[in-house]
Coordinates of C-alpha atoms and ligand atoms in Angstrom, one line a residue:
X1 CA 0.0 0.0 0.0
X2 CA 1.3 3.4 -0.9
X3 CA 1.1 5.0 2.5
X4 CA 2.8 2.0 4.2
X5 CA 5.6 2.0 1.7
X6 CA 5.9 5.7 1.9
X7 CA 6.2 5.9 5.7
X8 CA 8.5 2.9 5.7
X9 CA 10.6 4.4 3.0
X10 CA 11.0 7.8 4.4
X11 CA 11.5 6.5 7.9
X12 CA 14.2 4.0 6.8
X13 CA 16.3 6.5 4.9
X14 CA 16.3 8.8 7.9
X15 CA 17.0 6.1 10.6
X16 CA 19.8 7.5 12.9
X17 CA 23.1 5.7 12.4
X18 CA 22.1 3.8 9.2
X19 CA 25.2 2.8 7.3
X20 CA 25.9 3.5 3.6
X21 CA 25.5 -0.2 2.9
X22 CA 22.2 -0.5 4.7
X23 CA 20.9 2.7 3.0
X24 CA 21.9 1.3 -0.4
X25 CA 20.2 -2.0 0.3
X26 CA 17.2 -0.2 1.2
X27 CA 17.0 1.7 -2.1
X28 CA 17.0 -1.6 -3.9
X29 CA 13.6 -2.4 -2.5
X30 CA 12.2 1.1 -2.3
X31 CA 13.1 2.1 -5.9
X32 CA 9.9 0.8 -7.4
X33 CA 7.7 2.8 -5.1
X34 CA 10.0 5.8 -4.7
X35 CA 8.3 8.2 -7.1
X36 CA 4.8 7.3 -6.1
X37 CA 5.7 7.7 -2.4
X38 CA 7.4 11.0 -2.8
X39 CA 4.7 12.4 -5.0
X40 CA 2.1 11.6 -2.3
X41 CA 4.4 13.2 0.3
X42 CA 4.3 16.4 -1.7
X43 CA 8.1 16.4 -2.4
X44 CA 8.8 20.0 -3.3
X45 CA 12.6 20.0 -3.1
X46 CA 13.3 19.2 -6.8
X47 CA 11.1 22.0 -8.0
X48 CA 12.5 24.5 -5.5
X49 CA 16.0 23.6 -6.5
X50 CA 15.4 23.8 -10.3
X51 CA 13.7 27.2 -9.9
X52 CA 16.7 28.5 -8.0
X53 CA 19.2 27.2 -10.5
X54 CA 17.3 28.9 -13.3
X55 CA 17.5 32.2 -11.4
X56 CA 21.2 31.7 -10.8
X57 CA 21.7 31.4 -14.6
X58 CA 19.5 34.4 -15.2
X59 CA 17.1 32.3 -17.2
X60 CA 19.8 30.8 -19.5
X61 CA 19.1 27.1 -20.1
X62 CA 21.9 26.0 -22.5
X63 CA 24.2 24.9 -19.7
X64 CA 25.5 21.4 -18.7
X65 CA 24.3 20.1 -15.4
X66 CA 25.3 17.1 -13.3
X67 CA 22.5 15.8 -11.1
X68 CA 24.3 14.1 -8.3
X69 CA 22.4 11.5 -6.2
X70 CA 19.9 11.6 -9.0
X71 CA 18.0 8.6 -7.8
X72 CA 15.0 7.8 -10.1
X73 CA 15.3 11.2 -11.8
X74 CA 12.7 13.3 -10.0
X75 CA 15.3 16.0 -9.6
X76 CA 16.2 15.7 -13.3
X77 CA 12.6 16.0 -14.4
X78 CA 12.2 19.2 -12.4
X79 CA 15.3 20.6 -14.1
X80 CA 13.9 19.7 -17.4
X81 CA 10.5 21.2 -16.6
X82 CA 12.1 24.6 -16.1
X83 CA 13.9 24.3 -19.4
X84 CA 17.3 22.7 -18.9
X85 CA 18.1 20.1 -21.5
X86 CA 21.7 19.0 -21.0
X87 CA 21.6 17.0 -17.8
X88 CA 23.7 14.0 -16.7
X89 CA 23.0 11.8 -13.7
X90 CA 25.2 10.2 -11.0
X91 CA 24.0 7.7 -8.5
X92 CA 25.4 4.5 -6.9
X93 CA 22.1 2.5 -7.0
X94 CA 21.5 0.3 -10.1
X95 CA 17.8 0.1 -9.2
X96 CA 17.3 3.9 -8.9
X97 CA 19.3 4.6 -12.0
X98 CA 17.4 2.0 -14.1
X99 CA 14.2 4.0 -13.4
X100 CA 16.0 7.3 -14.1
X101 CA 17.1 5.9 -17.5
X102 CA 13.5 5.2 -18.5
X103 CA 12.6 8.8 -18.1
X104 CA 14.8 10.0 -20.9
X105 CA 15.8 13.1 -19.0
X106 CA 19.5 12.4 -18.8
X107 CA 22.3 12.1 -21.3
X108 CA 25.0 10.2 -19.5
X109 CA 24.2 8.1 -16.4
X110 CA 27.1 7.5 -14.1
X111 CA 27.0 4.7 -11.5
X112 CA 29.2 5.8 -8.7
X113 CA 29.4 7.2 -5.2
X114 CA 30.2 10.8 -4.6
X115 CA 32.9 11.0 -1.9
X116 CA 36.6 11.5 -1.8
X117 CA 37.1 9.2 -4.9
X118 CA 37.8 10.9 -8.2
X119 CA 34.8 10.5 -10.5
X120 CA 35.2 9.6 -14.1
X121 CA 34.6 13.2 -15.1
X122 CA 37.1 15.8 -16.2
X123 CA 37.8 19.1 -14.4
X124 CA 35.2 21.8 -15.1
X125 CA 33.0 19.7 -17.4
X126 CA 29.8 21.1 -16.0
X127 CA 28.2 24.5 -15.5
X128 CA 26.6 23.3 -12.4
X129 CA 26.3 20.3 -10.0
X130 CA 23.0 19.9 -8.3
X131 CA 22.3 17.5 -5.4
X132 CA 18.8 17.1 -4.1
X133 CA 18.2 14.7 -1.2
X134 CA 21.7 13.4 -1.2
X135 CA 22.5 14.6 2.3
X136 CA 20.8 12.3 4.7
X137 CA 21.8 9.6 7.2
X138 CA 24.1 7.1 5.5
X139 CA 24.2 9.1 2.3
X140 CA 26.8 11.6 1.0
X141 CA 29.4 12.9 3.5
X142 CA 30.8 16.3 4.0
X143 CA 34.1 15.2 2.4
X144 CA 32.4 15.2 -1.0
X145 CA 32.4 19.0 -1.5
X146 CA 35.8 19.2 -3.3
X147 CA 34.7 16.7 -5.9
X148 CA 31.4 18.6 -6.5
X149 CA 33.5 21.7 -7.1
X150 CA 36.2 20.1 -9.3
X151 CA 33.8 19.1 -12.0
X152 CA 32.3 22.6 -12.3
X153 CA 33.9 25.3 -14.4
X154 CA 34.9 28.6 -12.7
X155 CA 31.8 30.8 -12.6
X156 CA 29.5 27.8 -12.4
X157 CA 27.4 26.7 -9.5
X158 CA 27.2 24.0 -6.8
X159 CA 23.6 23.7 -5.5
X160 CA 22.8 21.4 -2.6
X161 CA 19.3 20.9 -1.3
X162 CA 18.5 18.9 1.9
X163 CA 16.2 18.8 4.8
X164 CA 17.0 21.8 7.0
X165 CA 16.6 19.6 10.1
X166 CA 19.4 17.3 8.9
X167 CA 21.9 20.0 9.8
X168 CA 21.2 19.3 13.4
X169 CA 19.7 15.8 13.4
X170 CA 22.6 14.1 11.5
X171 CA 25.9 14.3 13.3
X172 CA 27.9 14.2 10.0
X173 CA 26.2 17.5 8.9
X174 CA 27.3 19.4 12.0
X175 CA 30.5 19.7 10.0
X176 CA 28.8 20.8 6.8
X177 CA 28.6 24.6 7.1
X178 CA 32.0 24.9 8.8
X179 CA 33.5 22.9 5.8
X180 CA 31.6 25.1 3.3
X181 CA 33.0 28.2 5.0
X182 CA 36.6 26.7 5.1
X183 CA 36.4 26.1 1.3
X184 CA 35.3 29.7 0.8
X185 CA 38.3 30.9 2.9
X186 CA 40.5 28.7 0.7
X187 CA 39.2 30.5 -2.4
X188 CA 37.4 27.4 -3.9
X189 CA 33.9 28.9 -4.0
X190 CA 31.8 31.7 -2.6
X191 CA 28.3 31.5 -1.0
X192 CA 25.6 33.0 -3.2
X193 CA 22.6 32.1 -1.2
X194 CA 21.4 30.1 1.8
X195 CA 17.7 29.7 1.4
X196 CA 15.4 28.0 3.9
X197 CA 12.0 27.0 2.4
X198 CA 8.8 25.3 3.7
X199 CA 7.5 21.8 2.7
X200 CA 10.7 20.2 1.4
X201 CA 8.7 17.1 1.9
X202 CA 5.4 17.1 3.9
X203 CA 5.8 19.7 6.6
X204 CA 9.6 19.6 6.9
X205 CA 11.6 22.7 5.9
X206 CA 14.3 22.4 3.3
X207 CA 17.5 24.4 2.8
X208 CA 19.3 25.1 -0.5
X209 CA 22.9 26.2 -0.5
X210 CA 24.1 27.8 -3.7
X211 CA 27.8 28.5 -4.2
X212 CA 29.7 30.0 -7.2
X213 CA 32.9 28.2 -8.1
X214 CA 35.9 30.4 -8.3
Ligands
SAM1 C1 16.5 10.7 -1.5 S1 17.2 10.1 -2.9 C2 17.2 11.6 -3.9 C3 17.0 11.3 -5.4 C4 16.6 12.5 -6.3 N1 17.7 13.4 -6.3 C5 15.3 13.1 -5.8 O1 15.3 14.3 -5.5 O2 14.3 12.4 -5.8 C6 18.9 9.9 -2.5 C7 19.8 9.3 -3.5 O3 21.1 9.4 -3.1 C8 21.9 8.4 -3.5 N2 23.1 8.3 -2.8 C9 23.4 7.8 -1.5 N3 24.7 7.9 -1.2 C10 25.3 8.5 -2.3 C11 26.6 8.9 -2.6 N4 27.6 8.7 -1.7 N5 26.9 9.4 -3.8 C12 25.9 9.7 -4.7 N6 24.6 9.3 -4.4 C13 24.3 8.7 -3.3 C14 21.0 7.2 -3.3 O4 21.3 6.0 -4.1 C15 19.6 7.8 -3.7 O5 19.3 7.5 -5.0

């Protein structure tokens, strides 16, 4: 039943202390119901992020975007809806990526984890990296920011959207804003906006960090 799968899905991905392996195992079974569950939970994060990215580019849509932690492609669909056409996807889950492929939203689909590993992507290949929902228990860690920056050309953007509450609830993300600030001091990027918005999913607030790569 949709409601059962939805509550189990959202609860499981948020379980405190869940490991990366457990979280990935979970997406194997949740993938088939993911879109239906998130739609019934009024998942506004992809639309809010796509709208902000369009504003950052001043309405220009002929740019290359990498959708990181793309999952089944809800974030890619939202980017396409506002007019972006050149979008690639990165996600470690075969099951999630298989569903993303069916949507014909993405050019290249890259199966990999974002972390400290070097992705099979050249420096500055993209105008923007976007990550919606990739920062949760057992998901992407704070040590991934350098790689998100590396693949974006100078002047491009790194846009990260997550549940605002995860900044406090998830111990890993206590380090997130200090790390973002350190990278700004090191001259890697500059903060353009830090936007808190309602109804990321259901009644939970979301936050979108937008940085310009230097
Ligand atoms: C909540 S889903 C978000 C999917 C999509 N962006 C959306 O908005 O619907 C989180 C995704 O993050 C992916 N993920 C988890 N750890 C990751 C990592 N280290 N690197 C990249 N993606 C990861 C999962 O496989 C899952 O597909």
